[in-house]
XYZ file of C-alpha atoms in Angstrom:
542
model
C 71.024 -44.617 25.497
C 72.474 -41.429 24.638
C 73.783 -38.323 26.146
C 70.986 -36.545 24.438
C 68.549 -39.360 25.550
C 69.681 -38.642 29.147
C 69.874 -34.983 28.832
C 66.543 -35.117 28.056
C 65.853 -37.444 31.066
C 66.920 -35.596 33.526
C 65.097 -32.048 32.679
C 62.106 -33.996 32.676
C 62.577 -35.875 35.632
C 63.402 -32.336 37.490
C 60.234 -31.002 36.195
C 58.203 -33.914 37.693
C 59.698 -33.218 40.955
C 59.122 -29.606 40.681
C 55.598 -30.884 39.872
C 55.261 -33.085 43.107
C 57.186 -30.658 45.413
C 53.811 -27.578 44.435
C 51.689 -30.864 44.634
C 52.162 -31.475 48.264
C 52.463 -27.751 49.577
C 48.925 -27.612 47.188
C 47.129 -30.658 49.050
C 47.945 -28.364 53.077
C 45.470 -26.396 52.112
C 44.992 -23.342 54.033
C 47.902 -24.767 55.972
C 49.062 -27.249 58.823
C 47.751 -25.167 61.626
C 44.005 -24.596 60.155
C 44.051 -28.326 59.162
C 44.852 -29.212 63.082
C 41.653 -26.631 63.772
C 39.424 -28.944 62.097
C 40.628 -31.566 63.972
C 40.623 -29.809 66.898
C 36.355 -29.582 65.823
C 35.939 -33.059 65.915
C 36.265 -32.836 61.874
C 38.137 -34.147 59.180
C 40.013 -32.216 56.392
C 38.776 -31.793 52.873
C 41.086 -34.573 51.629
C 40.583 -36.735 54.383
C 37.104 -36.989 54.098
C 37.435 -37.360 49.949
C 39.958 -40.184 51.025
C 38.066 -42.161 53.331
C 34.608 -41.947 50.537
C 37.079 -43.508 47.830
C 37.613 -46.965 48.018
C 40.910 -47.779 48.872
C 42.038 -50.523 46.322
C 41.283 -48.287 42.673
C 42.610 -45.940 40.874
C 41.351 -42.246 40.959
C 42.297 -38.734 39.763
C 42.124 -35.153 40.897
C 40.634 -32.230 39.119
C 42.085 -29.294 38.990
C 44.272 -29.265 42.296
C 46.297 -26.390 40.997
C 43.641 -23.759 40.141
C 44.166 -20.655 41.667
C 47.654 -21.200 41.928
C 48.885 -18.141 42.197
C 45.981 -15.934 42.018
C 44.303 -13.688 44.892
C 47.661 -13.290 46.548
C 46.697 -9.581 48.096
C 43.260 -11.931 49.406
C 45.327 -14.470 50.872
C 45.394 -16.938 48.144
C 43.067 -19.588 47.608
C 45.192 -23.233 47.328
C 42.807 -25.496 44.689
C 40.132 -22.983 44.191
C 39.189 -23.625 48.284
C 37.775 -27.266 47.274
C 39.027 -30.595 46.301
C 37.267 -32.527 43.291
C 38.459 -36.031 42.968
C 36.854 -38.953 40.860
C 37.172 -42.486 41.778
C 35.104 -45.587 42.846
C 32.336 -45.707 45.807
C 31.522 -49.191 46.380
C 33.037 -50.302 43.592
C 30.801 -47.405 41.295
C 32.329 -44.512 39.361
C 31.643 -41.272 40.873
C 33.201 -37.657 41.319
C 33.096 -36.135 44.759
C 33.161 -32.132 45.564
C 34.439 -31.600 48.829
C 34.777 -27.976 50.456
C 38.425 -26.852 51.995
C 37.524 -25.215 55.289
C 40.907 -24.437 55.707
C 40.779 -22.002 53.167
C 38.552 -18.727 54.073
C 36.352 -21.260 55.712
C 35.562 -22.549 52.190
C 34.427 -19.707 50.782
C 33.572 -19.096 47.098
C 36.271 -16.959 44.827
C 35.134 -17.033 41.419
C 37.758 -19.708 40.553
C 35.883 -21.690 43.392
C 32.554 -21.177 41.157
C 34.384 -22.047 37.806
C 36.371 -25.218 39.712
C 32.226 -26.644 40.796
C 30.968 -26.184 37.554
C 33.344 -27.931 35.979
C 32.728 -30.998 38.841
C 28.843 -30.730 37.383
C 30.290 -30.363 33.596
C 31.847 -33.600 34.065
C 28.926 -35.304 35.956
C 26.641 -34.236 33.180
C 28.904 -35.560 30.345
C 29.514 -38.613 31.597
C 26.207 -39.409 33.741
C 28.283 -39.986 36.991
C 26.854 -39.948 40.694
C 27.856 -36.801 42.503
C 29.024 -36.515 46.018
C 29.052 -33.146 47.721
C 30.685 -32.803 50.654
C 29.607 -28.838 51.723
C 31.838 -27.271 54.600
C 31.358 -23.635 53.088
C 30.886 -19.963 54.390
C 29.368 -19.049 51.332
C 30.630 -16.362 48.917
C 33.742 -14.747 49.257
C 32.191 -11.212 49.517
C 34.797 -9.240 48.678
C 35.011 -10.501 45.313
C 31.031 -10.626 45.133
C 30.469 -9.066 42.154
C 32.584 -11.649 39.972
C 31.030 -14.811 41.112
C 27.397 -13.630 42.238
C 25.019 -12.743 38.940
C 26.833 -13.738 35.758
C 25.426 -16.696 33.721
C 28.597 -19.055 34.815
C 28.858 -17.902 38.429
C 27.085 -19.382 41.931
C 23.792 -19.094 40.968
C 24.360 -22.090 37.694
C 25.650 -24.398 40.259
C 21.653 -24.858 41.606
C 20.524 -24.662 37.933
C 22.875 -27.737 37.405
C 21.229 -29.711 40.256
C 18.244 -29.283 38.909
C 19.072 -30.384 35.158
C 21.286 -33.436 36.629
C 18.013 -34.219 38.375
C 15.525 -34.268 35.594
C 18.730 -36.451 33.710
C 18.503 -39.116 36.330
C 21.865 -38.217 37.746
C 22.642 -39.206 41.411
C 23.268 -36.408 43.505
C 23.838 -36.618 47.071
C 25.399 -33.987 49.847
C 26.529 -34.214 52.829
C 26.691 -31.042 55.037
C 29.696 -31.015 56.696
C 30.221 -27.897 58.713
C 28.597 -24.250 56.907
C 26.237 -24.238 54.485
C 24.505 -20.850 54.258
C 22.639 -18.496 52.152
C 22.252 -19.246 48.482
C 24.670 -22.220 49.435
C 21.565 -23.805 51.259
C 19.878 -24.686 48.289
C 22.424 -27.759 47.066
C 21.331 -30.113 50.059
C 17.373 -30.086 49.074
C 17.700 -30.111 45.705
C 20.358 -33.225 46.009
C 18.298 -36.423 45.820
C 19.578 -37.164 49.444
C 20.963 -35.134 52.325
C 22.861 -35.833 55.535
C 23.588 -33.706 58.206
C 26.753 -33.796 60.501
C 25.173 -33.218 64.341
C 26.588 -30.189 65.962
C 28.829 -29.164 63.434
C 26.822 -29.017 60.087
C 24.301 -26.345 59.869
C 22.390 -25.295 57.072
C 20.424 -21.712 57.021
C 19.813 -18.724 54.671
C 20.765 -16.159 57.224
C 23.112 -16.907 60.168
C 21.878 -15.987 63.694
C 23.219 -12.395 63.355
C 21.939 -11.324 60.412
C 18.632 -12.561 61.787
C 19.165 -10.370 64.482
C 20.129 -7.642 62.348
C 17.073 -8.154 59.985
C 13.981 -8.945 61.674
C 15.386 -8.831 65.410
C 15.072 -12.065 66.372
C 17.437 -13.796 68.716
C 18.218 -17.049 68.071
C 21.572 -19.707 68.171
C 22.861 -21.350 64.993
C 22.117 -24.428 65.899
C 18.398 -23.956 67.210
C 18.350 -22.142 63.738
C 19.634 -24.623 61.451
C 21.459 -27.195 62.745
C 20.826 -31.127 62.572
C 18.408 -31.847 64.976
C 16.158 -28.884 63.638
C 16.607 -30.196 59.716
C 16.154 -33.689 60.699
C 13.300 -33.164 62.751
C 11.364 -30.137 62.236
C 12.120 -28.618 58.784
C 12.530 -31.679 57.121
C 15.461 -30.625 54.746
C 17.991 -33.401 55.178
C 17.169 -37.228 55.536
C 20.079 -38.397 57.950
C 21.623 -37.283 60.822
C 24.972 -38.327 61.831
C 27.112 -38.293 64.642
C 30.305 -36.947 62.867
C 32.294 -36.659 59.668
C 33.191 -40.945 59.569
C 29.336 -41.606 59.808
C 27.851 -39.491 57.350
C 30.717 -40.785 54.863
C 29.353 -44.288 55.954
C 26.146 -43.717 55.350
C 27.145 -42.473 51.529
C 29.000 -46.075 50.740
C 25.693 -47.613 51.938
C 23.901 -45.497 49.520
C 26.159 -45.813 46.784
C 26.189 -49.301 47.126
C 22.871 -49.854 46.294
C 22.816 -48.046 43.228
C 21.414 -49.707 40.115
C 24.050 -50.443 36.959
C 23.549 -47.929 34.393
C 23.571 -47.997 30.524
C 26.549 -48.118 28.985
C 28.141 -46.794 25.968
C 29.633 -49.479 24.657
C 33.187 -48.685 23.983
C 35.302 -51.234 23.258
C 37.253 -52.816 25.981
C 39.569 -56.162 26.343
C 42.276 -57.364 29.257
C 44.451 -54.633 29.292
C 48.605 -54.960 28.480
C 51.021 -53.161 29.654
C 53.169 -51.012 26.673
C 56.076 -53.376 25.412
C 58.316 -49.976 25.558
C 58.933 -49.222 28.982
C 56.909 -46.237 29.841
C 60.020 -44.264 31.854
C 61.586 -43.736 28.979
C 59.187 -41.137 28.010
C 61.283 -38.291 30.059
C 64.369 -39.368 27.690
C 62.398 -39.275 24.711
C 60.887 -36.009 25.170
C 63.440 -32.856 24.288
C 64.535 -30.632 27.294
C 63.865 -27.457 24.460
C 60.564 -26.852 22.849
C 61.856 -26.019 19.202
C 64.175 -29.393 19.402
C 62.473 -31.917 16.866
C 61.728 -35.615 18.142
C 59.615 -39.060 16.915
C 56.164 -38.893 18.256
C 55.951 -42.549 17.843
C 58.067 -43.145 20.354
C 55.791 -41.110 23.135
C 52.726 -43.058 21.719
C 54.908 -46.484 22.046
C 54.996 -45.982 25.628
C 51.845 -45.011 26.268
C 49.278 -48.033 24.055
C 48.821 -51.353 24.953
C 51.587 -53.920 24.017
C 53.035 -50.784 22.091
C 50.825 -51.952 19.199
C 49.580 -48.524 17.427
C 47.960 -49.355 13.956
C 48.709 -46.115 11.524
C 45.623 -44.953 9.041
C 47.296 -43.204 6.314
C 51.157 -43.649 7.416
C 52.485 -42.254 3.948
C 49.868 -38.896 3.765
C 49.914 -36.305 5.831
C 52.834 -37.191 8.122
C 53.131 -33.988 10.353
C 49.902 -35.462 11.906
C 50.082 -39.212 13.057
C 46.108 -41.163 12.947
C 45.673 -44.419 14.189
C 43.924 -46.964 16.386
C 44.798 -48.859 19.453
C 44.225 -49.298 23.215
C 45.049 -48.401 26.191
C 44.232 -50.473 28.868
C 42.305 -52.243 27.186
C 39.885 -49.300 26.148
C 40.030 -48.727 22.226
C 41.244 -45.393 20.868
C 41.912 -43.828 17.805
C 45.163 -41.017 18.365
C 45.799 -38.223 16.747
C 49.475 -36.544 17.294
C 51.130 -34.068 16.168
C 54.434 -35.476 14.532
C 57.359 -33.349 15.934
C 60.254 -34.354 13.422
C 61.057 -33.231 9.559
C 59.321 -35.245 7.245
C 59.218 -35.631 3.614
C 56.161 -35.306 1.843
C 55.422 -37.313 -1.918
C 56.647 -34.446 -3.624
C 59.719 -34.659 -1.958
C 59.109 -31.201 0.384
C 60.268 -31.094 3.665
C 57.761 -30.171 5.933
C 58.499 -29.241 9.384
C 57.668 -31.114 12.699
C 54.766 -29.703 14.981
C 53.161 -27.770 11.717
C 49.542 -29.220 10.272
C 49.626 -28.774 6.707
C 46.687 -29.239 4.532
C 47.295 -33.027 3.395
C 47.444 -33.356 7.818
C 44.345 -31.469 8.514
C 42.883 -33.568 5.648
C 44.070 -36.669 6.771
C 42.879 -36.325 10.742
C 39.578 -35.240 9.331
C 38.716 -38.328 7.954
C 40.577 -39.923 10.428
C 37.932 -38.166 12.980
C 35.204 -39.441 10.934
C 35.650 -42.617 11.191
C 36.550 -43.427 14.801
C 32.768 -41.309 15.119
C 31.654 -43.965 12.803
C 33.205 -47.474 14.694
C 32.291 -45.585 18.247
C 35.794 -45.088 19.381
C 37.037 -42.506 21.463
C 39.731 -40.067 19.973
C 42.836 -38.946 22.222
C 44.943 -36.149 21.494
C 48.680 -35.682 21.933
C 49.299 -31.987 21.365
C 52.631 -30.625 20.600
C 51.560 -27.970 17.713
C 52.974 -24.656 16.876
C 50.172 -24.077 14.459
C 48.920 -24.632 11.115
C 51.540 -23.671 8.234
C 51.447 -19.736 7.007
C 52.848 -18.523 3.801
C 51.673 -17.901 -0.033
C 51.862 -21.446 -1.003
C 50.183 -23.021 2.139
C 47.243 -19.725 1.625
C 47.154 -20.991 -1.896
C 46.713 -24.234 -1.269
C 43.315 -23.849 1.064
C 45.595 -24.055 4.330
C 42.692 -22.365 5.884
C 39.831 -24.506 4.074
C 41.259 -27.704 5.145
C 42.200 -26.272 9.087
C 38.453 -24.995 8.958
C 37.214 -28.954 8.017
C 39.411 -30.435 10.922
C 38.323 -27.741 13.543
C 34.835 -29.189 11.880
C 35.418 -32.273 12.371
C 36.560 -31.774 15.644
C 33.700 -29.593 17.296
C 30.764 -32.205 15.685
C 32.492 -35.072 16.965
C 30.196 -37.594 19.129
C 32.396 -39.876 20.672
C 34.705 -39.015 23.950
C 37.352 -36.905 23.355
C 40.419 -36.546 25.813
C 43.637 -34.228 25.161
C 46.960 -34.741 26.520
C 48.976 -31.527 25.624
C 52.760 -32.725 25.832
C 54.629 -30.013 24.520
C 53.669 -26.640 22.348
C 50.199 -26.142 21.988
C 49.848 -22.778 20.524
C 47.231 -20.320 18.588
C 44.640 -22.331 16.209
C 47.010 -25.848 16.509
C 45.203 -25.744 20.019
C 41.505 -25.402 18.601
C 42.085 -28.212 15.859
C 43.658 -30.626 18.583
C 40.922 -30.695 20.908
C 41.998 -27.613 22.817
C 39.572 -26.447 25.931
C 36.845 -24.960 23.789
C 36.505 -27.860 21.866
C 35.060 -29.833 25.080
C 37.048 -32.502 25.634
C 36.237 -34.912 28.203
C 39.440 -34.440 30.047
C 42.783 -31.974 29.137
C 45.418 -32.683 30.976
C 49.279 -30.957 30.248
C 52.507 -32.562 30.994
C 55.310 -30.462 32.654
C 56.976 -30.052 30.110
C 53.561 -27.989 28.294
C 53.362 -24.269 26.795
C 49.683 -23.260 26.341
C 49.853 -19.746 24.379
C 49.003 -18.256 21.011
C 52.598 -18.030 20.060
C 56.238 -19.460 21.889
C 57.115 -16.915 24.234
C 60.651 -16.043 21.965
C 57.883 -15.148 19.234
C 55.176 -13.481 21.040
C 58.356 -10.984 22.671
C 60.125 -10.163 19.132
C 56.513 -9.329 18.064
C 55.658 -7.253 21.166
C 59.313 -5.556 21.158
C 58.731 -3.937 17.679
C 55.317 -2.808 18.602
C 56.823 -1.028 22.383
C 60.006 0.199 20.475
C 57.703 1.657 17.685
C 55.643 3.198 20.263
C 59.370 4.342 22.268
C 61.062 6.185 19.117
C 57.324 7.959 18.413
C 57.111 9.509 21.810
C 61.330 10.970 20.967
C 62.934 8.448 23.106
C 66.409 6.630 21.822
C 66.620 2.935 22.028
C 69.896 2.053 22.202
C 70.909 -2.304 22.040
C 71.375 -2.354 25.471
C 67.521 -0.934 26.154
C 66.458 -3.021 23.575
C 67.804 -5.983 25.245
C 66.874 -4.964 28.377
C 63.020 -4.580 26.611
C 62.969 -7.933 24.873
C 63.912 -10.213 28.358
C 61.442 -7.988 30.548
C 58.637 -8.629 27.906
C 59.629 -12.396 27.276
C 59.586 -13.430 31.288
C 56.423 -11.949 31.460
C 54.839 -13.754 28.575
C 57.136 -17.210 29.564
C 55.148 -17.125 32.867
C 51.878 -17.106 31.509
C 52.816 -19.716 28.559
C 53.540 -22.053 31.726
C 51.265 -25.214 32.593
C 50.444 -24.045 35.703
C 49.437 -20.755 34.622
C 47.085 -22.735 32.309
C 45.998 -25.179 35.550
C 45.172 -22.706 37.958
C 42.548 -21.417 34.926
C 41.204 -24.144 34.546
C 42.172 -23.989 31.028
C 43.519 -27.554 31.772
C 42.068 -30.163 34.334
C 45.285 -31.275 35.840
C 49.505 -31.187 35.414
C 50.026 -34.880 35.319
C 53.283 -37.060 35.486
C 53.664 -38.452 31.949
C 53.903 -42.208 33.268
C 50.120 -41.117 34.485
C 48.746 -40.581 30.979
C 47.408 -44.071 30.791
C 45.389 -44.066 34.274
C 44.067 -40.568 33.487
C 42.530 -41.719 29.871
C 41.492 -45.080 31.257
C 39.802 -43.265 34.174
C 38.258 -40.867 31.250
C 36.736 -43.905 29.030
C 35.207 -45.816 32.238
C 33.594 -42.760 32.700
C 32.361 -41.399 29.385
C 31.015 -45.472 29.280
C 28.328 -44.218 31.542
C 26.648 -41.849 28.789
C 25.456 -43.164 25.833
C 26.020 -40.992 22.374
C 22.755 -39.581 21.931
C 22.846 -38.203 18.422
C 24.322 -39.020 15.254
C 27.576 -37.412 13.592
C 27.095 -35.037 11.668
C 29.865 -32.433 10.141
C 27.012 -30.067 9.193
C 28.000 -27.655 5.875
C 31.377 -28.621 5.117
C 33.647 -27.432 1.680
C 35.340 -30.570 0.595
């Protein structure tokens, strides 16, 4: 080991703790003291109630626990989007459970909130998994009405999605918890099964006031909609139980009995652990962005019995192809290569940078893991694809244009791990967001951006200097300093992976020893939805 190697280490290691230090103020929800209200109700917390569903012997993983970090701060702030989405195993079956934060504005709806479900239902959909809802919810946030009420991707898709996962053959089954009002009403019915918790779940389109208010009637909440009146006049929800351990009782039972499903078919032996010991990754990994490194040795850690089988090892080498597994699943990688290499005409070409012979090669690369039914995984660390005369000569943009291809027809399960730089169209071609991957998840050591934030500033600084001198004003090196860090922090903060994560422009910020559950978790669930239509790249110039 050297000092580099532990240099390295320790920034890393600092960032992971950073990373489990906003994890655990993240998981209080709306705090300590609303928690103990809940309690105080005779109910559990959002993540107690997603804990006690999940079997307690498997792995599982959490999506998105750090969206709206940071956001609605003059609302109060809204700690995972106001609801917890976790997937793991029910009785030994892979499912993904929504469960509503009552701790935050009594689980109402911001339009992260909206964006966070539909993503729960994006991944149910995908993958053909069984989805739990767990609804303890006041509804919309109305305040902020107007961004999550009419728009194609706001409240109103969530009950469009229960209807497609419905005709698709997709369990769905809620349990109502504590509020469930207005347009929120809808998800119990149009789940396949619905509980009711007695005396503190209600369900109703208009609360007892606004009854009042509309047609003068005067009537309690839980005359008007509570358990006894769903589960015995109205006929709404199926079960009635006595409180919060019950009703999750009654889902294992369920979920137990649910047939096995059809299966993929991906490739799968006993899994081995990596013959490189995976803690080494925070040593391996530079403590700057711009420092170069061996991508090999990340992917070393990460496969089974460190066994990673290059296609094309001598063409293309700023982008590494080739197969192998991880536990036990099959995968073909692509990874960006972040060190100088040497090309066969003796060119250096720089780490981080797909040239043409690398779009090429991961294109074909692409191809055929589409062909042999393998999943693809990702390891970003991209700066972009390379610029000048010769590269613009040389179809730079042709051959980017057949990877994005390549990338966007693709039929088989895609998942992205973005470990370092992951900026303007090096994103798109690695399986960025748009390019629906099954899961993205970021290390905390990722920049998500369309340039570093020392670039984006230098360009930004000549455009609000320019801008400066017009108007008269004298911009002396001092100012101009004073300009360029101003602009820079500002951009740095919104290059940052938790920027990205409370977006949703990434599922989760994940410790890199994690990367191995988190695909494994991804395969055993894309295994639940067969590829329904051939690959096809469409019109492509060769």
């Amino acid at each position: 080991m050297d000092l580099n190697f532990n240099k390295n280490e320790d920034h890393n290691k600092l960032l992971v703790s950073e990373l489990k230090k906003r994890l655990a103020q993240v998981k209080l929800g709306g705090g300590k003291s609303r928690i103990e209200k809940q309690h105080a109700k005779g109910k559990m917390s959002a993540r107690e109630r997603t804990a006690y569903l999940l079997d307690d012997d498997a792995e599982s993983v959490e999506i998105g626990a750090f969206v709206g970090d940071g956001m609605y701060e003059e609302h109060g702030g809204c700690p995972s989007g106001g609801v917890v989405v976790k997937i793991g195993h029910i009785k030994g079956k892979q499912c993904i459970v929504v469960a509503n934060d009552a701790t935050v504005k009594a689980g109402a709806w911001f339009p992260i909130t909206a964006k966070k479900n539909l993503r729960a239902q994006e991944i149910a959909i995908e993958n053909r998994l069984p989805i739990i809802y767990l609804v303890d919810s006041a509804g919309v946030y109305l305040p902020m009405q107007d961004e999550i009420f009419p728009d194609k991707e706001h409240f109103g898709r969530i009950f469009r999605n229960n209807a497609v996962m419905s005709s698709m053959g997709i369990t769905q089954i809620s349990a109502v918890m504590g509020s469930c009002v207005a347009g929120g009403a809808y998800l119990p019915i149009m789940s396949d099964e619905a509980l009711i918790v007695d005396k503190t779940g209600s369900i109703f389109l208009a609360g007892s006031y606004l009854v009042k208010a509309a047609i003068g009637e005067s009537i309690d909440n839980e005359t008007l909609g509570g358990a006894t009146t769903h589960c015995e006049i109205s006929g709404v929800t199926d079960y009635k139980a006595k409180d919060d351990a019950a009703a999750l009782d009654t889902i294992k039972n369920i979920v137990g009995k649910i047939g096995d499903f059809d299966k993929a078919g991906y490739n799968r032996i006993e899994a081995v652990k990596p013959k490189e010991n995976p803690q080494d990754l925070y040593g391996v990994l530079p403590k700057l962005r711009h420092e170069q490194y061996d991508m090999l040795e990340i992917i070393n850690k990460l496969v089974d019995n460190s066994d990673f089988e290059e296609y094309k090892k001598d063409y293309g080498k700023t982008i590494l192809t080739g197969y192998a597994r991880i536990d036990g699943w099959a995968v073909g990688i692509v990874a960006n290569q972040r060190k100088v290499v040497k090309n066969a005409k003796g060119e250096m070409q720089f780490g981080g940078v797909i040239y043409s012979d690398s779009a090429d090669k991961a294109t074909r690369f692409i191809a055929n893991c589409n062909q042999k039914k393998i999943p693809l995984v990702f390891l970003q660390d991209v700066t972009g694809f390379m610029v000048g005369s010769k590269s613009e000569h040389g179809g730079i943009i042709k051959d980017g244009a057949k990877m994005v291809n390549a990338v966007s027809n693709s039929v088989v399960p895609k998942f992205t791990v973005v470990i370092g730089n992951s900026y303007g169209a090096g994103n798109y071609a690695m399986c960025g967001k748009a390019y629906d991957p099954r899961f993205i998840v970021a290390w905390p050591s990722a920049e998500l951006a369309v340039m570093s934030g020392n670039s984006a500033a230098k360009v930004l600084l000549q455009i609000e200097t320019a801008s400066l001198k017009k108007k008269g004003e004298t911009i002396t090196p001092e100012k101009e300093a004073e300009l360029f860090n101003k602009i820079k922090d500002r951009y740095d903060k919104q290059v940052s992976p938790y920027y990205a994560a409370a977006r949703l422009w990434t599922d989760a910020i994940i410790e890199p020893t994690e990367t191995r559950k988190w695909i494994a978790m991804g395969i055993e669930a894309a295994n639940h939805a067969p590829i329904e239509k051939p690959f096809n790249l469409g019109v492509l110039q060769v």
